[in-house]
Amino acid sequence: MEARAQARYIRVTPMKARRVVDLIRGMNATEAQAVLRFAPQAATVPVGKVLDSAIANAVHNYNHNNVESLYVAEAYVDEGPTLKRFRPRAQGRAYRIRKRTSHITVVLASKEGTR
């Protein structure tokens, strides 16, 4: 059983989101929720929402009632499209601002096998 959740076009840089995702990879799902709740990074909010959604998918779609047996099998962040903006600078120059986006994916699996 694999429950999956994905959030796309999230306005956080992939490098910052990967720091957070690396914290929870391989953990129990409830333990990962606790780690994300108290981690100081701003990217913990969208990663936590994706984790909560994956847990809800496991309960709703696969009738998996034992949330304690779920663990984060895969968690990764892919780079989304970059929004390019310009800031005026001195002497008529333009400075490019890159607003990066991320695609966050969390896959949960059950430790006890099929159920």
XYZ file of C-alpha atoms in Angstrom:
115
model
C 0.000 0.000 0.000
C 1.375 3.364 -1.017
C -0.423 6.598 -0.315
C 0.833 9.582 -2.248
C 0.277 13.324 -2.115
C 1.745 16.080 -4.225
C 1.650 19.861 -4.085
C 2.674 21.699 -7.214
C 3.767 25.274 -7.916
C 4.499 26.041 -4.262
C 6.214 29.425 -3.838
C 9.234 28.229 -1.882
C 12.636 27.590 -3.396
C 13.447 23.914 -3.993
C 16.707 24.164 -2.059
C 14.932 25.395 1.069
C 12.167 22.813 0.715
C 14.701 19.996 0.307
C 16.277 20.918 3.657
C 12.908 20.286 5.298
C 12.066 17.148 3.329
C 15.428 15.629 4.268
C 14.400 15.904 7.940
C 11.370 13.629 7.574
C 12.456 11.058 4.995
C 12.228 7.558 6.478
C 10.401 8.636 9.660
C 7.079 7.439 11.020
C 4.255 9.637 9.743
C 3.166 10.870 13.187
C 6.770 11.491 14.216
C 7.354 13.446 10.997
C 4.300 15.605 11.760
C 5.758 16.444 15.172
C 9.156 17.302 13.687
C 7.564 19.594 11.110
C 5.410 21.287 13.733
C 8.464 22.466 15.682
C 11.035 23.010 12.915
C 11.855 26.701 12.430
C 11.977 26.742 8.616
C 9.183 28.438 6.694
C 8.992 25.551 4.213
C 7.644 23.256 6.947
C 4.124 24.637 6.395
C 3.640 23.389 2.797
C 5.571 20.159 3.467
C 3.380 19.534 6.520
C 0.246 20.055 4.451
C 1.444 17.543 1.870
C 2.239 15.035 4.639
C -1.214 15.544 6.191
C -2.795 15.024 2.778
C -0.850 11.790 2.235
C -2.030 10.492 5.624
C -5.620 11.409 4.756
C -5.252 9.638 1.394
C -4.058 6.488 3.177
C -7.020 6.545 5.558
C -9.670 7.449 2.995
C -8.543 5.720 -0.191
C -6.953 2.574 1.258
C -9.003 2.176 4.492
C -5.763 2.227 6.441
C -6.887 2.800 10.042
C -3.530 2.216 11.755
C -1.764 5.527 11.136
C 1.046 4.492 13.511
C 2.297 1.913 11.004
C 2.753 4.476 8.201
C 6.189 5.845 7.400
C 7.580 8.267 4.840
C 8.860 5.934 2.126
C 9.693 8.686 -0.352
C 9.809 12.448 -0.062
C 11.308 14.653 -2.703
C 11.138 18.163 -4.116
C 11.309 18.907 -7.816
C 11.874 22.315 -9.314
C 8.855 24.059 -10.775
C 8.769 26.975 -13.193
C 10.585 30.137 -12.198
C 8.745 33.451 -12.290
C 11.049 36.140 -13.635
C 10.595 39.696 -12.420
C 12.709 42.844 -12.772
C 13.731 45.429 -10.192
C 14.965 48.853 -11.197
C 18.563 49.518 -10.215
C 20.902 52.472 -10.395
C 21.630 54.269 -13.666
C 18.679 52.759 -15.515
C 19.724 49.151 -15.142
C 17.332 46.273 -14.475
C 18.032 43.510 -11.972
C 16.401 40.117 -12.475
C 14.491 38.622 -9.538
C 13.859 34.874 -9.799
C 10.844 33.667 -7.849
C 11.327 29.928 -7.762
C 8.588 27.355 -7.299
C 8.609 23.742 -6.115
C 6.707 20.523 -6.627
C 6.639 18.634 -3.297
C 5.835 14.894 -3.257
C 5.404 12.630 -0.211
C 4.796 8.874 -0.476
C 3.742 6.901 2.611
C 4.009 3.137 2.955
C 2.880 0.697 5.607
C 5.430 -1.189 7.698
C 3.172 -4.203 8.200
C 2.962 -5.073 4.521
C -0.306 -4.906 2.634
C -2.512 -3.465 5.375
